[in-house]
PDB file of C-alpha atoms in Angstrom:
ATOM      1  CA  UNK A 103     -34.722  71.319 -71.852  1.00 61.00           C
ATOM      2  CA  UNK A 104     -36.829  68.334 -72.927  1.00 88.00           C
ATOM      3  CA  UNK A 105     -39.109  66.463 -70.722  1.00 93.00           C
ATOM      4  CA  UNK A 106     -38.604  63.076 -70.245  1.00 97.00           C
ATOM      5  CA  UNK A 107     -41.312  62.430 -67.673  1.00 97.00           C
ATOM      6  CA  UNK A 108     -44.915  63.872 -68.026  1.00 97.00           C
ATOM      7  CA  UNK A 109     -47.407  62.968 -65.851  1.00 96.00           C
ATOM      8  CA  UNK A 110     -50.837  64.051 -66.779  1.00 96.00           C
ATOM      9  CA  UNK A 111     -53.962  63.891 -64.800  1.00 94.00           C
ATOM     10  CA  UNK A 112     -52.878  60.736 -62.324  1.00 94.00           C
ATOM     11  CA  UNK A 113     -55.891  59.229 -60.592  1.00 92.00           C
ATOM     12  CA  UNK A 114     -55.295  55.957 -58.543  1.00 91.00           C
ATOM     13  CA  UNK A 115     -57.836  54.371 -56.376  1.00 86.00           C
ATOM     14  CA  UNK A 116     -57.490  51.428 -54.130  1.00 82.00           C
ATOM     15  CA  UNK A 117     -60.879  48.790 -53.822  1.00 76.00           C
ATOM     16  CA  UNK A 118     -61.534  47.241 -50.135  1.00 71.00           C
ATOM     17  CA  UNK A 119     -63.576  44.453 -51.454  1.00 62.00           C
ATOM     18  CA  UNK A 120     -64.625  43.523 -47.491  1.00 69.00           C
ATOM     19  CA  UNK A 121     -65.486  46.415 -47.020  1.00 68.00           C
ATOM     20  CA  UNK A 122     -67.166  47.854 -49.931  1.00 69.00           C
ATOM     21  CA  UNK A 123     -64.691  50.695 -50.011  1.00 71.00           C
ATOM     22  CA  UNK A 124     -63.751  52.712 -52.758  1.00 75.00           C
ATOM     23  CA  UNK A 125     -59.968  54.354 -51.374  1.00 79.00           C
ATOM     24  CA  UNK A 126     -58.255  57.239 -53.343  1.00 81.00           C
ATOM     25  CA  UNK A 127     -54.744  56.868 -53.012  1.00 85.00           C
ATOM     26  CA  UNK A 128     -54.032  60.238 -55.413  1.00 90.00           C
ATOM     27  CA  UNK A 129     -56.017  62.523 -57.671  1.00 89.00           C
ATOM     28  CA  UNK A 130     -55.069  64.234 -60.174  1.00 91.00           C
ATOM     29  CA  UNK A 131     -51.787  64.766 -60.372  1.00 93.00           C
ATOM     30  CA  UNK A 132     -49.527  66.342 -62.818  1.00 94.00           C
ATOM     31  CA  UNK A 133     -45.947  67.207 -63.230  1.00 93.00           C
ATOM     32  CA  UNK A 134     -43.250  67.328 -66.299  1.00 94.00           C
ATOM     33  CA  UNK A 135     -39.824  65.939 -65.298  1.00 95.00           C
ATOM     34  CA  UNK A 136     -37.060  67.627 -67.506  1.00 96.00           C
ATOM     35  CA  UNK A 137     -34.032  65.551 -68.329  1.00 95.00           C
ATOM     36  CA  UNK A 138     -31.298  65.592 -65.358  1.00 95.00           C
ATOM     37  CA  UNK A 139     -33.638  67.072 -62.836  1.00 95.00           C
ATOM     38  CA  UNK A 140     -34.367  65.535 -59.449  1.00 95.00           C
ATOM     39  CA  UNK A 141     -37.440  66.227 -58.286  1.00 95.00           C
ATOM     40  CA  UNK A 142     -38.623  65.438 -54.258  1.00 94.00           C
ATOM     41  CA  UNK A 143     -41.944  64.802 -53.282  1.00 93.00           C
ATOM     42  CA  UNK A 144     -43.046  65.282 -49.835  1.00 91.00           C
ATOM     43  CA  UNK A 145     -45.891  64.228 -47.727  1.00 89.00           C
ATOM     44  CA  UNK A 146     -47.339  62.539 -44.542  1.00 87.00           C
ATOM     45  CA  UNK A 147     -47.109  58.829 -44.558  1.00 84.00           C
ATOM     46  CA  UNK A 148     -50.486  57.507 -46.417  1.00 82.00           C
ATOM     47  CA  UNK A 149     -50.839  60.713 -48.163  1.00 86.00           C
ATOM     48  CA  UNK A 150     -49.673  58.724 -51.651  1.00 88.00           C
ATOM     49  CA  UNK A 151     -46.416  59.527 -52.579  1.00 92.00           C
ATOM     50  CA  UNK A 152     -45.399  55.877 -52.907  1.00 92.00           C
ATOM     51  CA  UNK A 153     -48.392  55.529 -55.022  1.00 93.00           C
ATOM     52  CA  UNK A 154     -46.835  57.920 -57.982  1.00 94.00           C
ATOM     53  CA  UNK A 155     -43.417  55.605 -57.710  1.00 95.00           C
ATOM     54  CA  UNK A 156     -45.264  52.704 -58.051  1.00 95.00           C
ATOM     55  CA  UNK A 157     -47.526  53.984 -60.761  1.00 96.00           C
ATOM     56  CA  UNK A 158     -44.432  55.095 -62.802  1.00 97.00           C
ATOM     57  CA  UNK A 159     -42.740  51.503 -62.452  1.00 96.00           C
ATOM     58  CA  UNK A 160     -45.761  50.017 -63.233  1.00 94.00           C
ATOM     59  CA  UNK A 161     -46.226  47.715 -59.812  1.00 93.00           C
ATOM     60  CA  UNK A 162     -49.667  50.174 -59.715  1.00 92.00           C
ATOM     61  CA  UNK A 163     -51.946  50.105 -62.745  1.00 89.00           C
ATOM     62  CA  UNK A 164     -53.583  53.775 -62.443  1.00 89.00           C
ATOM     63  CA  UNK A 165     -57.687  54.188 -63.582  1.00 87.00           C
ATOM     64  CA  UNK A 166     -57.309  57.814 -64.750  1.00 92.00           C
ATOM     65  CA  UNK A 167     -54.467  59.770 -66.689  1.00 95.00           C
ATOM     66  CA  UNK A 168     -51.121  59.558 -68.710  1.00 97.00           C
ATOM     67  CA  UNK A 169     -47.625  58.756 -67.944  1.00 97.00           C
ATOM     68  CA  UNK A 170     -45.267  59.680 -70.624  1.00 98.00           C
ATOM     69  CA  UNK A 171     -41.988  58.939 -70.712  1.00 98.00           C
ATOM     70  CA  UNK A 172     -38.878  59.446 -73.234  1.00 97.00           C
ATOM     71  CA  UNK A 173     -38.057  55.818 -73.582  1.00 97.00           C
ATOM     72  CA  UNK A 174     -34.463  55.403 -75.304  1.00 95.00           C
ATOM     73  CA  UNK A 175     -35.783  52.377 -77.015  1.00 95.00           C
ATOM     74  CA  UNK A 176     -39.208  53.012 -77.227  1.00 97.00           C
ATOM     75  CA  UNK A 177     -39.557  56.732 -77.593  1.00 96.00           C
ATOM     76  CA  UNK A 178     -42.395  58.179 -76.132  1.00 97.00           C
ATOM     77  CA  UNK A 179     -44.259  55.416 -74.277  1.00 97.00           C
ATOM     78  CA  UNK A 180     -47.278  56.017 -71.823  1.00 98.00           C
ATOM     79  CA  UNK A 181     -46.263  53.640 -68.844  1.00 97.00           C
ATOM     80  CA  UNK A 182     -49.869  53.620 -68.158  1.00 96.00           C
ATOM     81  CA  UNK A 183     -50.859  51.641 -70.725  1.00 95.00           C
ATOM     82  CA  UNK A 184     -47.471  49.526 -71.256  1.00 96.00           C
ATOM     83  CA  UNK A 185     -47.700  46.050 -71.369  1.00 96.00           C
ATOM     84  CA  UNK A 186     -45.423  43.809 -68.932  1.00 95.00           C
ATOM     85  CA  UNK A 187     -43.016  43.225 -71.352  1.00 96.00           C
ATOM     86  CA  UNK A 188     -42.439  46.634 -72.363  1.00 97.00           C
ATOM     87  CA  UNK A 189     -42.247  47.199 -68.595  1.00 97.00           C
ATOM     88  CA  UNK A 190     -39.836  44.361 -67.793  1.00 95.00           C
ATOM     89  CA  UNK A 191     -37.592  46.010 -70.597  1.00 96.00           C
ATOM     90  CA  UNK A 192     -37.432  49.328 -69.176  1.00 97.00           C
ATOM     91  CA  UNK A 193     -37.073  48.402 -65.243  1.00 95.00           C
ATOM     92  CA  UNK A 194     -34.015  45.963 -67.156  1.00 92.00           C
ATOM     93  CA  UNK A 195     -32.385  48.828 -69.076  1.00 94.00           C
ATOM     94  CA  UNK A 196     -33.909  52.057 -67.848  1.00 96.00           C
ATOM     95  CA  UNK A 197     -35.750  52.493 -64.743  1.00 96.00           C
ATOM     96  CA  UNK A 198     -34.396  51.907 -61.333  1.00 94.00           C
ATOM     97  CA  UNK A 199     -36.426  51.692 -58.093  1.00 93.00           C
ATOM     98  CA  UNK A 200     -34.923  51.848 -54.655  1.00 90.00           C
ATOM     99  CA  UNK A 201     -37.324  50.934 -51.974  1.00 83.00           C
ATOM    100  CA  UNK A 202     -36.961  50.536 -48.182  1.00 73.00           C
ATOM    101  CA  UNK A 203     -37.114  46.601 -48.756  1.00 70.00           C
ATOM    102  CA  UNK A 204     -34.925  44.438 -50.665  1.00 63.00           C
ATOM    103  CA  UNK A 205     -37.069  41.524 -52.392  1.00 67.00           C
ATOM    104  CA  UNK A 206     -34.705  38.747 -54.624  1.00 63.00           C
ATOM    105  CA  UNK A 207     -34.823  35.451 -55.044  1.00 64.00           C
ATOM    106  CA  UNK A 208     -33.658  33.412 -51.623  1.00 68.00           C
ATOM    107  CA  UNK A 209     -30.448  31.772 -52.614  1.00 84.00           C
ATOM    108  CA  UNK A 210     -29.099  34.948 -54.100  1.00 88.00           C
ATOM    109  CA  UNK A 211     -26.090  36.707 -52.616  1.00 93.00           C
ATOM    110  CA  UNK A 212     -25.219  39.886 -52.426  1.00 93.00           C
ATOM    111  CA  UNK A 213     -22.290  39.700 -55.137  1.00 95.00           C
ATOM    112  CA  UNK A 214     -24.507  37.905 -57.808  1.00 94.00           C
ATOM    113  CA  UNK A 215     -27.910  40.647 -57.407  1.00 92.00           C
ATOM    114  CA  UNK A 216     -25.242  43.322 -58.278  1.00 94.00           C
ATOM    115  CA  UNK A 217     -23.230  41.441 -61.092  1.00 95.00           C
ATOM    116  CA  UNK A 218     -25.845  40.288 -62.362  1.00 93.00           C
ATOM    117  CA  UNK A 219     -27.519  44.240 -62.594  1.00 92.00           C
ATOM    118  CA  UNK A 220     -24.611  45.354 -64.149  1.00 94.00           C
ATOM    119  CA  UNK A 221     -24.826  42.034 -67.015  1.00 94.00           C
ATOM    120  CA  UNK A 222     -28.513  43.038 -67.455  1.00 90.00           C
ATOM    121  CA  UNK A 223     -27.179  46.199 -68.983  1.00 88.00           C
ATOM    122  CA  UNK A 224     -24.551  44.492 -71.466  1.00 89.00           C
ATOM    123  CA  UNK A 225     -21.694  45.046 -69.630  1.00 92.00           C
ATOM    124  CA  UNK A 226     -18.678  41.986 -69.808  1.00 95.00           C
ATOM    125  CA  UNK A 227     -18.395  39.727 -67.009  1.00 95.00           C
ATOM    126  CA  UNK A 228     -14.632  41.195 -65.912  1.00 96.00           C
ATOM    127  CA  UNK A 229     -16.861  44.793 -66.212  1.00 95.00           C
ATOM    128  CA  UNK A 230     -19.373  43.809 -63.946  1.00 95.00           C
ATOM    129  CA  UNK A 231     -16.843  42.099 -61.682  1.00 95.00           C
ATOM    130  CA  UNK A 232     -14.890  44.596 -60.888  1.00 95.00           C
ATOM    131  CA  UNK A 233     -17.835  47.264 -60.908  1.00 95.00           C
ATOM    132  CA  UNK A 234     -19.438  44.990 -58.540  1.00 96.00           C
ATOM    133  CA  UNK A 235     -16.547  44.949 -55.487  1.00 96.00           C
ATOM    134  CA  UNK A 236     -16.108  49.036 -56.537  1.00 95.00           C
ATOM    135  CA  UNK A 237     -19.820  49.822 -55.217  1.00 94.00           C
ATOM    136  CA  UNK A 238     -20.045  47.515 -52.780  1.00 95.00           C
ATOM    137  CA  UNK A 239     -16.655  48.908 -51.032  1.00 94.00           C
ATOM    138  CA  UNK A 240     -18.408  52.382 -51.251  1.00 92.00           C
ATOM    139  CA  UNK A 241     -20.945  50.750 -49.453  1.00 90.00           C
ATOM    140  CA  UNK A 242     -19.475  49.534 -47.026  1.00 89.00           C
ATOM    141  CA  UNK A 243     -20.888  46.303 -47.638  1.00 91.00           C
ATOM    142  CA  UNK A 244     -18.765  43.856 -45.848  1.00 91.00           C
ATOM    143  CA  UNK A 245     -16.087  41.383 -47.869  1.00 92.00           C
ATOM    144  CA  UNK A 246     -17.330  38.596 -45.269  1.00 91.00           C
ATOM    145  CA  UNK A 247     -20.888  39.450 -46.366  1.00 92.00           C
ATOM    146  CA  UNK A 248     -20.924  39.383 -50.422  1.00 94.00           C
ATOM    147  CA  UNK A 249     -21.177  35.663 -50.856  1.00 93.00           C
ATOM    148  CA  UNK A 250     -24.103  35.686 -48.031  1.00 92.00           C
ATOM    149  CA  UNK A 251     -27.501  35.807 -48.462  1.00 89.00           C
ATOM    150  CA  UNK A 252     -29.209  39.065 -47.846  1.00 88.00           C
ATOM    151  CA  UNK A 253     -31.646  38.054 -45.751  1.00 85.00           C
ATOM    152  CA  UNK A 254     -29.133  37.249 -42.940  1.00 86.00           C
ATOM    153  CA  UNK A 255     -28.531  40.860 -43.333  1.00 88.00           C
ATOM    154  CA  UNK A 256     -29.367  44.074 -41.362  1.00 84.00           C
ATOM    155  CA  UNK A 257     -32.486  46.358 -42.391  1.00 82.00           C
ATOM    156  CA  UNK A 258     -29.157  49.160 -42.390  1.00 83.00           C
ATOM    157  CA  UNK A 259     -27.529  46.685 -44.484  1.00 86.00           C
ATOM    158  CA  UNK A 260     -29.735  45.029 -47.228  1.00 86.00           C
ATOM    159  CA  UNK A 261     -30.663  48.675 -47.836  1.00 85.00           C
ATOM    160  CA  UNK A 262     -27.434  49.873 -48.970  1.00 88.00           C
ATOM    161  CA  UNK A 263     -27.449  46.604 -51.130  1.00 90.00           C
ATOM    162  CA  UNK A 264     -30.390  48.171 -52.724  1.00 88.00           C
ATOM    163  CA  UNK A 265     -28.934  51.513 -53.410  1.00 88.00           C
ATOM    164  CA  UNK A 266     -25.799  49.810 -54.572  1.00 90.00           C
ATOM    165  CA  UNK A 267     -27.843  47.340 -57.113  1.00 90.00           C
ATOM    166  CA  UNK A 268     -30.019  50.125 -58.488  1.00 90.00           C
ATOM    167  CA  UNK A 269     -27.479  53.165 -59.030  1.00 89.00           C
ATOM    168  CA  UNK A 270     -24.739  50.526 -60.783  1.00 92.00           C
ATOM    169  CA  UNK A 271     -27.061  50.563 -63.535  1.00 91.00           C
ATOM    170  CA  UNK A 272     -26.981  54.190 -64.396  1.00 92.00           C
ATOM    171  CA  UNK A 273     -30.590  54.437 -65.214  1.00 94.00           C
ATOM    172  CA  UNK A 274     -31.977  56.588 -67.086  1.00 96.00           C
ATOM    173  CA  UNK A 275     -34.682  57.263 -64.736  1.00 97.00           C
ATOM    174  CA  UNK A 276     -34.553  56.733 -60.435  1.00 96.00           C
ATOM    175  CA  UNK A 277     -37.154  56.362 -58.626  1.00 96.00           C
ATOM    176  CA  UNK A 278     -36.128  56.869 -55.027  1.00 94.00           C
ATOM    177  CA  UNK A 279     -38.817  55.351 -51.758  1.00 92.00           C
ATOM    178  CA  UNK A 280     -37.119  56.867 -48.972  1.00 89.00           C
ATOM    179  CA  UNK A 281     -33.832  55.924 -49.714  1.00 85.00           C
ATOM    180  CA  UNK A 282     -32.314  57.048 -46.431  1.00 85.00           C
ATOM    181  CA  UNK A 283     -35.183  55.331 -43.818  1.00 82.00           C
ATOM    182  CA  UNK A 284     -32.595  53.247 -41.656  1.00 78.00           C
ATOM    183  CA  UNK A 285     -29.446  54.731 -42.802  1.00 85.00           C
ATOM    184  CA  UNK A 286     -26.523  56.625 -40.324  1.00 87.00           C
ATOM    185  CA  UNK A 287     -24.832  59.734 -41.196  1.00 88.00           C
ATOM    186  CA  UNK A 288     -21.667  57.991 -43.143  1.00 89.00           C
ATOM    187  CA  UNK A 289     -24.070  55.855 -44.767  1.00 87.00           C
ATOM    188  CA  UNK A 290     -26.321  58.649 -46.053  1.00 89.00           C
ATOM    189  CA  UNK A 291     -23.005  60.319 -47.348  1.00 89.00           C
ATOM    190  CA  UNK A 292     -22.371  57.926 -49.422  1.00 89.00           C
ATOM    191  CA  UNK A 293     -25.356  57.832 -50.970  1.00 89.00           C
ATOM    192  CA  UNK A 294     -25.470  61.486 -51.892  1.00 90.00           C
ATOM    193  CA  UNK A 295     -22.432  61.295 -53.486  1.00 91.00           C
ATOM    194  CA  UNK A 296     -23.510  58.928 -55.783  1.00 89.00           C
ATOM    195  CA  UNK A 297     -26.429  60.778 -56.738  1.00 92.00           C
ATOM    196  CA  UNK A 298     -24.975  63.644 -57.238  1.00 92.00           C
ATOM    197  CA  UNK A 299     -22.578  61.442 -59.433  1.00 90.00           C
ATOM    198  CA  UNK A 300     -25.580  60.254 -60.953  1.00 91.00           C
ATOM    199  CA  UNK A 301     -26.715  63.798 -61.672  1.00 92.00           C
ATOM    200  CA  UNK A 302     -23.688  64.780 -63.230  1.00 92.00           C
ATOM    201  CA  UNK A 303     -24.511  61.699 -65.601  1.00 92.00           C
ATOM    202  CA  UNK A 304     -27.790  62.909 -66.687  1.00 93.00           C
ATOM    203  CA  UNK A 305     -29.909  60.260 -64.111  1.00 95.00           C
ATOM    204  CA  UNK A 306     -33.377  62.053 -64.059  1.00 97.00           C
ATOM    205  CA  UNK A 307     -34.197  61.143 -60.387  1.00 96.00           C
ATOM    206  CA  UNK A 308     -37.697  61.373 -57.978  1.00 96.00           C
ATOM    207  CA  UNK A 309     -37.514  60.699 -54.683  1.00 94.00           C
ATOM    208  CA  UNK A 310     -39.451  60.488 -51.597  1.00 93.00           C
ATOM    209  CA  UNK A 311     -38.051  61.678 -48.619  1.00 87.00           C
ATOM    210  CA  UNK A 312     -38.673  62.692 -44.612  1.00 84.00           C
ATOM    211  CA  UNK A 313     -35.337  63.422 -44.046  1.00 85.00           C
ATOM    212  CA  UNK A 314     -35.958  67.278 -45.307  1.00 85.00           C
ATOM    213  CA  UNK A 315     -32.171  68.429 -44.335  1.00 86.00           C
ATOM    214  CA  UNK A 316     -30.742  65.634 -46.736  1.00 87.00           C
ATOM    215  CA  UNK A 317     -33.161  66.278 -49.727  1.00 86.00           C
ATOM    216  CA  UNK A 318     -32.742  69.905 -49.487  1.00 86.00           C
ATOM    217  CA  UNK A 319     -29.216  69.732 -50.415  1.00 83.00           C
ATOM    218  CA  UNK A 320     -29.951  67.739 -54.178  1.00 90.00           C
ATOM    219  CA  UNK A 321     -33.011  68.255 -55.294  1.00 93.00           C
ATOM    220  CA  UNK A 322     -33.982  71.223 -57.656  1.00 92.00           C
ATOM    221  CA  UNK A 323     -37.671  70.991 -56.968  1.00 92.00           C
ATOM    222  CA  UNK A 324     -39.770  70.134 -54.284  1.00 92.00           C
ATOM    223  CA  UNK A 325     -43.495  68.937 -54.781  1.00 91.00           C
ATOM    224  CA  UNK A 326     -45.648  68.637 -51.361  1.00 90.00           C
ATOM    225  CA  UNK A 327     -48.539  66.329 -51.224  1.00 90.00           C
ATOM    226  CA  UNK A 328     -51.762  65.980 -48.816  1.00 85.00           C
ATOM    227  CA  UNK A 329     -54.821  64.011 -49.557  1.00 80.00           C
ATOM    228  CA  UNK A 330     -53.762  62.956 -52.769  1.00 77.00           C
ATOM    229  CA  UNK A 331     -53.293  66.402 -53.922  1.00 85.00           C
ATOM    230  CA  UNK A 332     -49.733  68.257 -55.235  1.00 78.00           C
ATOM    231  CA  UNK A 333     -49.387  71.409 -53.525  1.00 73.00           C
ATOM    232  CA  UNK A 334     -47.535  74.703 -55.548  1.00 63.00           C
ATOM    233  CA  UNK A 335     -44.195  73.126 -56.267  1.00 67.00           C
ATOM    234  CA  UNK A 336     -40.799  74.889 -54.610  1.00 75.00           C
ATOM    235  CA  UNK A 337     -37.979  75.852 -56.512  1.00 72.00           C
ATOM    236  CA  UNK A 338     -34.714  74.306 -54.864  1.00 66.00           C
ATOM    237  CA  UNK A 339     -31.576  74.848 -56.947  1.00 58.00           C
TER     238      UNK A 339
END
């Protein structure tokens, strides 16, 4: 199966001017993504598994290494050295990123950050209407809330906004950052069953997770980090 993520080499550092400190975030690291796979990375916190996320989606610019990935507009593109509009393009049509915090624009609702997701892909406004009130019923995000403002909402709540704004996309490529932090059992349901939707769609996925029981049921590989390093990856499914 061909690889549509290739990592080669990763090195990120982080610079504590004040303090004349030179901070290794990760070293290293290397790992092929075939298409449709989800990989899980695991870790202590600070031991830099948000690091490779952020590197992929470009919000870290790395010093050392290669990230290739299969763009479907690009081809083969090293996100290392992409420029911001190449990156803009492929977080727009491509890459998704789910995070523990939801950052939009203040006077933003919830109905417009997820219609206006699904527009960014091409989609017709009655499309993206309708696909709108679909996911954000399997959220359980409430009808009284979708013409609110998130930031009136819950940390339970604006979550599931941001699983429900990034997985309407279909991306090509996930990027998960604990996707299940503050989330309750029926909550964290639903999310599985849209990635393993996803899945079944061909979403390459990589995801951080503490919550071991819930990633042990998706993922097909496991890779385990400390100090930077990748331990000997696990074979899941």
């Amino acid at each position: 199966m061909e690889n549509i993520l290739d990592i080669k080499d990763l090195t990120k550092s982080f610079i504590l001017h004040n303090q004349c400190k030179d901070i290794q975030a990760v070293k290293n690291i290397t790992i092929r993504v075939k298409k449709g796979e989800f990989i899980g990375i695991t870790g202590k916190s600070g031991s830099g598994k948000s690091t490779i996320l952020k590197s992929i989606y470009g919000t870290y610019r790395v010093q050392e290494g290669d990230i290739w990935y299969e763009s479907s507009h690009y081809g083969p593109i090293n996100l290392a050295k992409a420029t911001e509009r190449e990156m803009i393009y492929l977080r727009k049509h491509e890459i998704g990123y789910v995070s523990q915090f939801l950052n939009v624009m203040p006077r933003t609702t919830a109905r417009q950050l997820v219609t206006e997701a699904i527009l960014e892909m091409g989609q017709s406004r009655e499309i993206a209407n309708m696909e709108t009130e679909k996911i954000l019923d399997h959220f359980e995000i409430g009808k009284e809330l979708r013409d609110s403002y998130p930031a009136t909402f819950s940390g339970g709540e604006k979550l599931r906004l941001n699983i429900a704004r990034a997985m309407v996309k279909r991306p090509r490529l996930l990027l998960l950052d604990e996707p299940t932090a503050s989330l309750d059992h029926d909550s964290k349901l639903k999310v599985k069953t849209l990635l393993e939707q996803l899945m079944k769609e061909g979403t390459t996925m990589l995801g951080i997770f503490h919550d071991l029981e819930f990633m042990n049921r998706l993922v097909n590989k496991e890779y385990s980090i400390q100090n930077g390093c990748f331990n000997q990856a696990i074979q899941k499914i």
